[in-house]
Short mmCIF file of C-alpha atoms in Angstrom, two decimals:
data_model
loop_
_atom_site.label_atom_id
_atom_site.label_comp_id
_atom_site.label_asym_id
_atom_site.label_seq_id
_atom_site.Cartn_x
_atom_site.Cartn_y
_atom_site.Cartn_z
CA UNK A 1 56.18 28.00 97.99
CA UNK A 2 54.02 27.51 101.20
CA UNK A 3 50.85 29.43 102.41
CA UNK A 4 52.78 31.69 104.75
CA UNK A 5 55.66 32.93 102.48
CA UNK A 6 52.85 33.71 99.91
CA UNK A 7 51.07 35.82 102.58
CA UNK A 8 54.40 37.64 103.46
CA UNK A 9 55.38 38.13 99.97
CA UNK A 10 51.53 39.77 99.63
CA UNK A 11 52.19 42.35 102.34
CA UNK A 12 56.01 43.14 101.33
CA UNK A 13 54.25 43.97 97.49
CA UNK A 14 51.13 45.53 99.43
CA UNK A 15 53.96 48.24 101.52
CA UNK A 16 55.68 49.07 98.01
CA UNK A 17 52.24 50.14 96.62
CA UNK A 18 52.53 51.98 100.20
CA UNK A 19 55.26 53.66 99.55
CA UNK A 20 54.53 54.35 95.46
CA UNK A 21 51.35 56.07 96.69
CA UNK A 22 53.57 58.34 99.19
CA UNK A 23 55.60 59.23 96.14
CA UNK A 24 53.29 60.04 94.08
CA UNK A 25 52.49 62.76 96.54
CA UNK A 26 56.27 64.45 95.36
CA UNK A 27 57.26 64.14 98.83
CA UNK A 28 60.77 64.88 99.52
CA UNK A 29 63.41 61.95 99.25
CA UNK A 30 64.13 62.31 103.36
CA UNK A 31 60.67 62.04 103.92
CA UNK A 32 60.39 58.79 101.65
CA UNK A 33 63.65 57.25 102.84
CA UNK A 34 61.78 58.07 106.58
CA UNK A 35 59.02 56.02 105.44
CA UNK A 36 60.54 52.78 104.08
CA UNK A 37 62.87 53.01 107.00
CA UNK A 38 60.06 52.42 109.51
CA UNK A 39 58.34 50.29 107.00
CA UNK A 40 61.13 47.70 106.71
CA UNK A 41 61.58 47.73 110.66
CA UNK A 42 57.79 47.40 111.68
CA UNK A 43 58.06 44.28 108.73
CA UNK A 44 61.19 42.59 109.87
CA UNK A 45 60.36 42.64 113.39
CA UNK A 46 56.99 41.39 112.22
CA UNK A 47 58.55 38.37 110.43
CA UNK A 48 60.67 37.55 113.50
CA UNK A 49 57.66 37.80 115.93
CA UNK A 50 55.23 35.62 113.84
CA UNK A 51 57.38 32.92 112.01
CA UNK A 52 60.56 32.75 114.91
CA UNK A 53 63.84 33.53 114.68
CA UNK A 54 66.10 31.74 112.17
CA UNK A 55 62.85 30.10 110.90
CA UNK A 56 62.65 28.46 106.88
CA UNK A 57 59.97 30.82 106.20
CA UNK A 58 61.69 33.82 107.23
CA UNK A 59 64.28 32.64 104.68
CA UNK A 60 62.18 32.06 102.03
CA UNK A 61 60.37 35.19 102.17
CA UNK A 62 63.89 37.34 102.62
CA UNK A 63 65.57 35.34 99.19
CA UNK A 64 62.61 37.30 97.26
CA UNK A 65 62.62 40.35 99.54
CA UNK A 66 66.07 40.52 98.76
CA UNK A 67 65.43 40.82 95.21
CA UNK A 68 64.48 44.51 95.97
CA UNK A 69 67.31 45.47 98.54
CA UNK A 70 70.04 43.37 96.35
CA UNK A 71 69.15 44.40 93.33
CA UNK A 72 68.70 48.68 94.15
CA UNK A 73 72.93 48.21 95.67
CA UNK A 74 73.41 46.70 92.18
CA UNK A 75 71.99 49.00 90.52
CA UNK A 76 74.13 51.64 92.26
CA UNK A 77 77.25 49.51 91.88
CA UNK A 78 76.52 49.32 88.49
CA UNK A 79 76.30 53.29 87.96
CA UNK A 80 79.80 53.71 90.10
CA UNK A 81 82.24 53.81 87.77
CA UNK A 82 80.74 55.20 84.93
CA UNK A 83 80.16 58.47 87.51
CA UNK A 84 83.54 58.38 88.76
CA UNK A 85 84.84 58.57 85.26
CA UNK A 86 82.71 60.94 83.72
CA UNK A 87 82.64 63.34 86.87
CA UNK A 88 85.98 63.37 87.60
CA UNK A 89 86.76 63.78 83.69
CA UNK A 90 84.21 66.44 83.44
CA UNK A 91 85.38 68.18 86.71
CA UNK A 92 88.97 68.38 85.65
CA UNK A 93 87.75 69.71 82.45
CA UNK A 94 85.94 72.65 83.61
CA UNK A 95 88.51 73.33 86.53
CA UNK A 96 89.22 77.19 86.44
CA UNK A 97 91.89 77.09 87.29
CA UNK A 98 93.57 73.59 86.73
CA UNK A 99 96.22 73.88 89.57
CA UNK A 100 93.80 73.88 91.92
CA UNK A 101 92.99 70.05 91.38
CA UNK A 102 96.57 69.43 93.46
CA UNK A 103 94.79 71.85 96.53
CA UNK A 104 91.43 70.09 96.34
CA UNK A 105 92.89 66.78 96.86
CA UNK A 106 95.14 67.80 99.26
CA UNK A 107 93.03 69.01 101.75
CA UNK A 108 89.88 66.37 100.86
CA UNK A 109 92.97 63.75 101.79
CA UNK A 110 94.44 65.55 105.19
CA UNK A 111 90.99 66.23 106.54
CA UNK A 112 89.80 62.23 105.78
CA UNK A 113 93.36 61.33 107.87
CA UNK A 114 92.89 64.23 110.81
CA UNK A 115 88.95 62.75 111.22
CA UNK A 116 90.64 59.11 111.00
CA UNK A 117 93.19 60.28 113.84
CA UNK A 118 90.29 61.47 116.08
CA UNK A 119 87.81 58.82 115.59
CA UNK A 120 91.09 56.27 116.71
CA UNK A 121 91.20 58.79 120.07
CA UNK A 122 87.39 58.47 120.82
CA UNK A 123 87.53 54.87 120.19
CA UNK A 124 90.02 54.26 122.74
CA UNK A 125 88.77 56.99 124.70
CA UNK A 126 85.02 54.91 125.07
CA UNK A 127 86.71 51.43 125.39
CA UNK A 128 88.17 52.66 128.16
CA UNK A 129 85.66 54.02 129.76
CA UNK A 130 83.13 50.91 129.12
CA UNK A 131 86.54 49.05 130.90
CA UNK A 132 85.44 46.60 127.38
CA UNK A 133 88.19 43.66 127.59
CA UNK A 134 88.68 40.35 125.16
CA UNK A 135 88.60 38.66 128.45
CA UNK A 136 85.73 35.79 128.35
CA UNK A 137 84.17 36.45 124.86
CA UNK A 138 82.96 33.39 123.76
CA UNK A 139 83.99 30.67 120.78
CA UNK A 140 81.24 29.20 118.59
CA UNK A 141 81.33 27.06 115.39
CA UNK A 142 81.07 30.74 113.44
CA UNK A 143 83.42 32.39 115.63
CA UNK A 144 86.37 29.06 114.81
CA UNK A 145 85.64 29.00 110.92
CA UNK A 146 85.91 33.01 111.15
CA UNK A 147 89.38 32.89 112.86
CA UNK A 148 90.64 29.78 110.66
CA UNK A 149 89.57 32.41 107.17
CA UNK A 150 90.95 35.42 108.95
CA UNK A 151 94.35 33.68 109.96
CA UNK A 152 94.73 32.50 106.34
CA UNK A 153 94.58 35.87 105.06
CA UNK A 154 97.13 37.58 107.56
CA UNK A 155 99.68 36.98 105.83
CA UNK A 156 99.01 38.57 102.39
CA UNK A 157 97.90 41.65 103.85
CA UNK A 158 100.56 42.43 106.74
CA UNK A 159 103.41 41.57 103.55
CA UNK A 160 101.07 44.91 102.00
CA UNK A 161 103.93 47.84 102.41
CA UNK A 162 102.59 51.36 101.96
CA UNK A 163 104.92 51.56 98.38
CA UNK A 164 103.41 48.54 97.21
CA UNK A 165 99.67 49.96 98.13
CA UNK A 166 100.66 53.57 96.74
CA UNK A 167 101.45 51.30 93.33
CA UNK A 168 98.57 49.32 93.46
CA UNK A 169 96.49 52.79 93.04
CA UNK A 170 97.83 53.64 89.14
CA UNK A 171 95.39 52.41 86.65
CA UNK A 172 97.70 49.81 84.34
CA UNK A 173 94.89 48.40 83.06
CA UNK A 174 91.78 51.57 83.15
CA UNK A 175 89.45 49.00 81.08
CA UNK A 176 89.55 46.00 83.50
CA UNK A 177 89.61 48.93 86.77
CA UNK A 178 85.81 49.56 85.25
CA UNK A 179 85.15 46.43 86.00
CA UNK A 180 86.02 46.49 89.18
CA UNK A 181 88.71 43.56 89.25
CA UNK A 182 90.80 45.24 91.98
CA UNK A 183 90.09 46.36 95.60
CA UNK A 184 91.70 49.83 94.07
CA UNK A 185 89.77 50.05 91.07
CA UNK A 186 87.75 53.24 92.85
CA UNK A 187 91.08 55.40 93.09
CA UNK A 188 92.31 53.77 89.69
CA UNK A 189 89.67 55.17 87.71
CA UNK A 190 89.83 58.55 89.31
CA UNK A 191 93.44 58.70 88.55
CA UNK A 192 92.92 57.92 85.14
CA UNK A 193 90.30 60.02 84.82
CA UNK A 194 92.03 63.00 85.96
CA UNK A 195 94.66 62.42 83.97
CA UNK A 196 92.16 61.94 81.24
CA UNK A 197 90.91 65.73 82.21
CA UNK A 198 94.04 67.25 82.03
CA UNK A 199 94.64 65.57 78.67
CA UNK A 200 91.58 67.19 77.21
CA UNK A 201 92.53 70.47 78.75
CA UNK A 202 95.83 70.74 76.77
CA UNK A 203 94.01 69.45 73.34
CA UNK A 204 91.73 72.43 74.49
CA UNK A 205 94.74 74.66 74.62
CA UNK A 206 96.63 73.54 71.79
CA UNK A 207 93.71 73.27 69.27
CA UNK A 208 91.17 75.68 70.16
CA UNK A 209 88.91 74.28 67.07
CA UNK A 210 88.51 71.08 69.30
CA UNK A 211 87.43 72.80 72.63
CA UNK A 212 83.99 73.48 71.46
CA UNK A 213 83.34 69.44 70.74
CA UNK A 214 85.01 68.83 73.72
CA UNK A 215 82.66 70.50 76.02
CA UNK A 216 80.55 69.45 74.22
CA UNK A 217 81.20 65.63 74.70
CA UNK A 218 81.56 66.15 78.62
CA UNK A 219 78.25 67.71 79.28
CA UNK A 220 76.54 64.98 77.11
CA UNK A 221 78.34 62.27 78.96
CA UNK A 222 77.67 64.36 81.97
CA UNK A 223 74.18 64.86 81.71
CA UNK A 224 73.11 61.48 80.42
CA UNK A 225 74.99 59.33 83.82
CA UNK A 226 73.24 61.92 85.83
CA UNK A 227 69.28 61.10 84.49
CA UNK A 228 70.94 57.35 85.16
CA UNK A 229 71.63 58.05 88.97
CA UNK A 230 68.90 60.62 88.96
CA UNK A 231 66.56 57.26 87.86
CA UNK A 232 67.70 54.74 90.30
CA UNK A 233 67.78 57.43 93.24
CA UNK A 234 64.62 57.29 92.65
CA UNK A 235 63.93 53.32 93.83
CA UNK A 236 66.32 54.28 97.20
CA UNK A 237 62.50 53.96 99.12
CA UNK A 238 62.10 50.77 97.90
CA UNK A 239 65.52 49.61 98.68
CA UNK A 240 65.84 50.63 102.39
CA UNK A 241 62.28 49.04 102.53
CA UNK A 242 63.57 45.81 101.31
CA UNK A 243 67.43 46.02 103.31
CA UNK A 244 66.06 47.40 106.58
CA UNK A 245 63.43 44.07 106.10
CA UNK A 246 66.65 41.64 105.94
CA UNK A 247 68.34 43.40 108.67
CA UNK A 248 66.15 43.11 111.47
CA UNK A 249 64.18 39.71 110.52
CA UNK A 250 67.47 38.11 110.49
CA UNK A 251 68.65 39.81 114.07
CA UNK A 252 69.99 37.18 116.51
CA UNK A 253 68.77 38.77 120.31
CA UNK A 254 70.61 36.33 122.25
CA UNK A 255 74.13 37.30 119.95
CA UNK A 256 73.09 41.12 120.91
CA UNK A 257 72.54 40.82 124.58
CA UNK A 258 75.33 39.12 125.41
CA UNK A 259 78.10 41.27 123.58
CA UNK A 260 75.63 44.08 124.36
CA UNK A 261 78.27 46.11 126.05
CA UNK A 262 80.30 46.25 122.83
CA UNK A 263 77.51 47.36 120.52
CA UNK A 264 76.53 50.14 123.03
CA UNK A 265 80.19 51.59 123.34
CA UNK A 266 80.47 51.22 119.30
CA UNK A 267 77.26 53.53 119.21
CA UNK A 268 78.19 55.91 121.58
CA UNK A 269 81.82 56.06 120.10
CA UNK A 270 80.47 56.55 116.68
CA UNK A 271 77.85 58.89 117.57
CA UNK A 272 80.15 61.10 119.66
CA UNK A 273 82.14 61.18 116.06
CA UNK A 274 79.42 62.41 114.23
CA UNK A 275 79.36 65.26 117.13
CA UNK A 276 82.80 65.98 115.73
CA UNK A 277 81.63 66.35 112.04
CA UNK A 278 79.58 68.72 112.83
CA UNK A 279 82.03 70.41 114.78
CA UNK A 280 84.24 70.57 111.98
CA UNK A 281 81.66 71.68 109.58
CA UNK A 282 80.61 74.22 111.56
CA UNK A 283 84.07 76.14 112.14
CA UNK A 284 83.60 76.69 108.09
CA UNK A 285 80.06 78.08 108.69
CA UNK A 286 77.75 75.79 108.26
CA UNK A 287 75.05 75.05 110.78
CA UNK A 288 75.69 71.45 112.15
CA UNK A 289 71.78 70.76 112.42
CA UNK A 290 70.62 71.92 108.33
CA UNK A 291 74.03 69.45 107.80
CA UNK A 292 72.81 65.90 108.96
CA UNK A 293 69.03 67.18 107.87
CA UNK A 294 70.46 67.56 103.69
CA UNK A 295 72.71 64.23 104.51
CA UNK A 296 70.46 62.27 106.05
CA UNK A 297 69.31 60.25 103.37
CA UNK A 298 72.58 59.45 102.28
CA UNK A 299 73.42 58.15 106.18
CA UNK A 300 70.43 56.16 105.55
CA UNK A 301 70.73 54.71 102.77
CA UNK A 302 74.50 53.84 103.75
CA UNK A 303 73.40 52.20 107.26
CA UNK A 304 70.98 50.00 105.09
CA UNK A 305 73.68 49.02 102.80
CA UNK A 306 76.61 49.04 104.72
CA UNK A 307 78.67 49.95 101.66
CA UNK A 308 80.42 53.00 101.17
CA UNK A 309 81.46 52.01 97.68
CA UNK A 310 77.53 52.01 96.50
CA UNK A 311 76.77 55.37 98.56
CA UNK A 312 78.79 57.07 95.98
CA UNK A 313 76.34 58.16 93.94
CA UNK A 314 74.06 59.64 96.59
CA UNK A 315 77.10 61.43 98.51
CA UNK A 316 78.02 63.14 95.26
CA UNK A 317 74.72 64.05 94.40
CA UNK A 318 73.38 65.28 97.84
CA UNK A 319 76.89 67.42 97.98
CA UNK A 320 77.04 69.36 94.81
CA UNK A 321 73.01 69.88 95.46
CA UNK A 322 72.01 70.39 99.27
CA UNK A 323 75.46 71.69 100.41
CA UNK A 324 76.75 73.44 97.01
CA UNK A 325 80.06 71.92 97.33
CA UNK A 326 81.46 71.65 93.44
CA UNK A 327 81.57 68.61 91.66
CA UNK A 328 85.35 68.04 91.42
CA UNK A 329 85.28 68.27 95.11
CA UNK A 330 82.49 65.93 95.81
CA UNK A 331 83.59 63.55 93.11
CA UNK A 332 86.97 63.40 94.89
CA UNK A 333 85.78 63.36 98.60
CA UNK A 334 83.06 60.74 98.29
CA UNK A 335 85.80 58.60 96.23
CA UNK A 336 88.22 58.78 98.40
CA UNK A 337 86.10 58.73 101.34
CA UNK A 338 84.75 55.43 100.08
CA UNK A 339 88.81 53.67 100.36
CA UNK A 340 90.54 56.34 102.23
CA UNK A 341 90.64 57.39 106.15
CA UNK A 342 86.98 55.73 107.07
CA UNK A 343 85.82 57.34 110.04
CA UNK A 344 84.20 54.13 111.34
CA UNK A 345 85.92 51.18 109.74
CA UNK A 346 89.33 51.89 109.98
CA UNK A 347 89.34 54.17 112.88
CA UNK A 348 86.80 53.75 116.03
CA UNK A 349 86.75 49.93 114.92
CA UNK A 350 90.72 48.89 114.74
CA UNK A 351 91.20 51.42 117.87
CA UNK A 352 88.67 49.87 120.32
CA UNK A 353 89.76 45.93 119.02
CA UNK A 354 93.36 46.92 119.77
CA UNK A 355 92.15 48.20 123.68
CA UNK A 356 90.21 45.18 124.35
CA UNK A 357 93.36 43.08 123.25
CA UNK A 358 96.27 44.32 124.91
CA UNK A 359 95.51 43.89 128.56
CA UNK A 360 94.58 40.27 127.81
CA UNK A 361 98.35 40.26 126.27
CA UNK A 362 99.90 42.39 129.50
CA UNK A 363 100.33 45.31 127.04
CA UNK A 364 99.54 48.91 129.61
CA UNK A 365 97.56 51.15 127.77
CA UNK A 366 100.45 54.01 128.49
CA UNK A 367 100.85 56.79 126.37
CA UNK A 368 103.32 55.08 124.26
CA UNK A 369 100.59 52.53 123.31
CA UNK A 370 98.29 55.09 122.42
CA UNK A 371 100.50 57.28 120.28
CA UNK A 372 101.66 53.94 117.86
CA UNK A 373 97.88 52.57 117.72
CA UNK A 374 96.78 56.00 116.26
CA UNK A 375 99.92 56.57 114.39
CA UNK A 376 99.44 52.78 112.78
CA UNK A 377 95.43 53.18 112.21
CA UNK A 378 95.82 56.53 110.46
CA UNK A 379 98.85 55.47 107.94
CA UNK A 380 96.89 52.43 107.77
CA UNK A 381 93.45 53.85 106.68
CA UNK A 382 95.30 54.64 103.55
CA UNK A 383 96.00 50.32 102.91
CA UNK A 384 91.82 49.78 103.62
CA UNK A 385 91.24 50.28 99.53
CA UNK A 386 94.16 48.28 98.72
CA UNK A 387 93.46 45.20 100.78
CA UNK A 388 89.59 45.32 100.38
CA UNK A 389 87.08 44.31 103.25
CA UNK A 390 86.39 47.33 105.15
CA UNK A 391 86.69 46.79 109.15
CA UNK A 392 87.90 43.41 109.57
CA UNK A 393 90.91 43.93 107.05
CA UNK A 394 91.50 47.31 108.77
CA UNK A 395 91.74 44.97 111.76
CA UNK A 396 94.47 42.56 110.20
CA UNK A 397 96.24 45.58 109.28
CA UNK A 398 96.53 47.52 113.23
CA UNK A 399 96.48 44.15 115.41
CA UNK A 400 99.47 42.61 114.15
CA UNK A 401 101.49 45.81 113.96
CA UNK A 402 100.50 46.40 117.51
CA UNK A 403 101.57 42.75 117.88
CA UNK A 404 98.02 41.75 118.94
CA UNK A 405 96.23 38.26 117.79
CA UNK A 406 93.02 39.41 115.60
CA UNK A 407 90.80 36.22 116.86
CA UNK A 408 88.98 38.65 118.79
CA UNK A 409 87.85 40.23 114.94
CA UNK A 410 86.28 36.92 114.48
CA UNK A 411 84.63 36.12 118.32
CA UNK A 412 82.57 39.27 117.33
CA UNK A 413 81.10 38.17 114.08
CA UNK A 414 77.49 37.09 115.60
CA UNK A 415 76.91 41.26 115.99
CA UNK A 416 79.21 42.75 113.01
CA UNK A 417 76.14 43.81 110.84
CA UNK A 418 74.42 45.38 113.51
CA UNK A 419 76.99 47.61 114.37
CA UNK A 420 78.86 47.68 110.78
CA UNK A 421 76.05 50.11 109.76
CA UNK A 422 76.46 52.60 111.84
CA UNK A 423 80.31 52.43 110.88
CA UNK A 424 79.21 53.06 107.31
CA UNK A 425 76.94 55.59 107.76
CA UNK A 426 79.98 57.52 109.98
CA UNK A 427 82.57 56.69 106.96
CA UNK A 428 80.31 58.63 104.73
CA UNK A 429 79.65 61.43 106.79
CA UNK A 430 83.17 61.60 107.02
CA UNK A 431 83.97 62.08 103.37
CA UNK A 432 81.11 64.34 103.50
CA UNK A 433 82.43 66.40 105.80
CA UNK A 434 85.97 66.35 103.69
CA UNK A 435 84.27 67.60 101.03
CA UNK A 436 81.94 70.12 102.47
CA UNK A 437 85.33 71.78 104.61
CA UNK A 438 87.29 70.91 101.58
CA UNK A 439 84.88 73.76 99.60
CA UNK A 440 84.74 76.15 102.19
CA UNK A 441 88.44 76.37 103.11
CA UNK A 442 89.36 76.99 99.02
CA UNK A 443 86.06 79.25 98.84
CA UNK A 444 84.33 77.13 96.05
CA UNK A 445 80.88 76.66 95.73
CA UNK A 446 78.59 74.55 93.10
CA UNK A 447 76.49 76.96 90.68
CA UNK A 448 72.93 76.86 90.04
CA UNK A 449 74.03 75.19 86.52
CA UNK A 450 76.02 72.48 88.65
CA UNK A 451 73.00 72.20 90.98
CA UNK A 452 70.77 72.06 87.74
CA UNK A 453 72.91 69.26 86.07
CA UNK A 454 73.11 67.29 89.04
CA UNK A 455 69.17 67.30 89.13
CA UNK A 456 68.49 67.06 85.76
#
C-alpha cells in the first residue's frame, strides 16, 4: 500500500470519527445523513482533484472505502427478507378487518401504475422540449461491449408475456425466494407471507387456545427484526459517507459534458415528478413540504445506493413512523414499490429513450405514438421485477415493442450512475407516496404502539 492511499485511508477513518462525534450529540438521522452527504462529496471531489481522474490511487483508496458503503447495502440486503416476511406476516395478522388486505393492495398497486403513467407523460413531455435526439451520440469500446450484452439478452426478456411474469410472482419454492434466487423473490415472499397471515388468522379463529401464542410469536419476531433494522439504520451516516465518496471520485467530466443535455432533461423530468408526489399527497392532506422533510433521508440514502430493493427497510420504517401510515400498508407499498410501477426506472427513463429513438427511425411523435409508449411502459412496469435490472431492462422491454433498436440504452452508459440515482430516489418516493395516499384514502393510520414498535 503506497504513502498516498495510507494518507487517504487516514482522513476517510479521521471523517467517521467526524461523524461518530456528531452522533453522539443525538442529532436527528436527517441531520446526520446531511452531514455524511457533504462529507463524502467534499472527499470524493478531493480525491479527484489531488490524485486525477481514473488514477491507481483513487482505486486503491475506493476498494477499502468501499468496505463501508458495500458493506452498510449488505447489511440492508441482508435484513430484507426477513422484514418482508415477518411484517407482512405480522400485518396480516393483526388486520382488523382481514378483507381489507384485498383494498390496501389494490389501491397501493393502481396509484404505483397512475404515477408510472404520468412520469411516461413528463418524460416525453421534457424530451421534447430539450428537442433530445439519438442523432450523433457517440460509440466507444464501453458503449460496443454494452450493446453486444444488451442484444444477447433481448431475446429472453421480450419472449417474457405478462401470464408468464404474473406466474413467476407465486412463491413455489418460499425457502430458496429468502434467498433471493429470483428477480421476483421480493413479491414471492410477500405472497407467501400473506398467505402465511391469513393462515394464522383462521388457526386464530378455529382454536382460540392458540391465538394467545400466536400473537405472541408475531410481536417477538416483530420486535426482534425491528432492533435489527433499528441497529444498522443506525450506520446509514457512515454509509452515504462512504457511497457518496465512490460516486463522485469516480465521476468522468468529459462523459458528463458531452451528454450534458441528457442528464439535465433527466433532472428536470424527474424533479418535475417529485412536484407531482407532492401533489398527490397533498389532495389527501398532507403538506407537500413536512413530506420530503420526514422522507428525506430515505431519498438519500436511495440516491447513494441506487437500489430500491435495499431502501426497503428505511421506506417502511420512515412510513409507519414520520407519516403514520400502518404497517401492512407500508410493508406492501415499499415492496411493491421496490418491483412494481418505478416512477423513474421504468417510466421517465423508457419514455424519454423511446423519443430520442423514433425520429432517428422516421417514427412522428403523433398522438398515436404517444398513447402505445405510455400504454406499453405502464403494463410493462409490472415485468421490471420479473426480468430484474431496473432501467435498462425496462428499456429492452418498451423499445422493442415500440419497434425501436435499444443501442441507444448502451451509448449512454458513460453517465447511467449519475443520473440512475436520482431515478431511485424518485422510485421510492413513488412507493412512498402509494403508501402514504394508500392510508389516507382507506382512513388508516399507524398507532403510537405501531410507531413505538417500529422504534423500538
Amino acid at each position: 500500500m503506497s504513502l498516498p492511499v495510507i494518507i487517504n485511508l487516514i482522513a476517510f477513518i479521521g471523517l467517521i470519527f467526524f461523524l461518530n462525534t456528531q452522533q453522539r450529540k443525538e442529532y436527528t438521522l436527517s441531520r446526520l445523513v446531511l452531514i455524511g452527504l457533504i462529507a463524502g462529496s467534499v472527499y470524493g471531489l478531493a480525491l479527484q482533484l489531488i490524485h486525477g481522474e481514473g488514477s491507481a490511487v483513487i482505486k486503491t483508496t475506493l476498494d477499502w472505502v468501499n468496505i463501508v458503503g458495500s458493506g452498510y447495502v449488505g447489511l440492508l440486503k441482508m435484513v430484507i427478507m426477513p422484514l418482508v416476511l415477518v411484517s407482512m406476516f405480522s400485518a396480516v395478522v393483526k388486520l382488523d378487518k382481514s378483507g381489507s388486505l384485498g383494498k390496501i393492495s389494490g389501491v397501493t398497486i393502481g396509484v404505483l401504475l397512475f404515477t408510472t403513467m404520468i412520469s411516461a407523460l413528463i418524460g416525453i413531455g421534457v424530451t421534447q422540449a430539450f428537442g433530445l435526439t439519438a442523432a450523433g451520440l457517440t460509440e466507444g469500446v464501453r458503449e460496443t461491449a454494452r450493446v453486444a450484452v444488451l442484444e444477447s439478452r433481448i431475446s429472453s426478456v421480450s419472449d417474457l408475456t405478462i401470464p408468464q411474469m404474473l406466474v413467476s410472482f407465486i412463491p413455489t419454492n418460499p425457502f430458496a425466494d429468502l434467498t433471493g434466487t429470483r428477480s421476483t423473490s421480493i413479491i414471492a415472499v410477500v405472497i407467501f407471507a400473506i398467505l402465511a397471515g391469513i393462515a394464522a388468522r383462521k388457526v386464530s379463529q378455529e382454536k382460540e387456545e392458540l391465538a394467545a401464542p400466536i400473537n405472541t410469536f408475531v410481536d417477538v419476531a416483530q420486535s426482534i427484526v425491528m432492533r435489527l433494522v433499528k441497529m444498522i439504520m443506525a450506520l446509514t451516516p457512515y454509509g452515504i459517507l462512504a457511497l457518496l465518496t465512490k460516486v463522485v471520485a469516480t465521476s468522468n467530466a468529459a462523459d458528463i459534458l458531452n451528454l450534458l443535455g441528457f442528464i439535465v432533461a433527466s433532472y428536470v423530468a424527474i424533479l418535475l415528478m417529485f412536484v407531482v408526489h407532492g401533489l398527490l399527497v397533498s389532495f389527501v392532506g398532507v403538506n407537500p413540504v413536512n413530506y420530503f422533510k420526514k422522507i428525506w433521508p430515505v431519498l438519500t440514502f436511495a440516491f447513494s445506493s441506487r437500489s430500491s430493493a435495499a431502501t426497503i427497510p428505511l421506506n417502511v420504517e420512515a412510513q409507519i413512523t414520520k407519516l403514520r401510515v400502518p404497517p401492512a400498508i407500508a410493508n406492501l407499498s415499499a415492496t411493491f414499490g421496490a418491483t412494481i410501477g418505478q416512477n423513474g426506472c421504468a417510466g421517465i427513463y423508457p419514455a424519454m429513450l423511446a423519443v430520442m429513438v423514433a425520429p432517428t427511425m422516421g417514427i412522428p411523435i403523433d398522438t398515436h405514438f404517444i398513447l402505445s409508449l405510455v400504454a406499453i411502459i405502464t403494463v410493462s412496469s409490472f415485468g421490471i421485477a420479473g426480468v430484474g435490472g431496473g432501467a435498462t431492462f425496462a428499456a429492452l422491454i418498451v423499445l422493442p415493442a415500440m419497434g425501436l433498436p435499444v443501442t441507444i440504452a448502451a451509448l449512454l452508459i458513460s453517465i447511467e450512475p449519475l443520473i440512475d440515482m436520482a431515478r431511485t430516489a424518485l422510485n421510492v418516493s413513488g412507493a412512498m407516496t402509494a403508501g402514504t395516499i394508500t392510508s389516507r384514502v382507506l382512513g388508516e393510520k399507524s398507532t403510537d404502539e405501531q410507531v413505538e414498535n417500529a422504534q423500538a
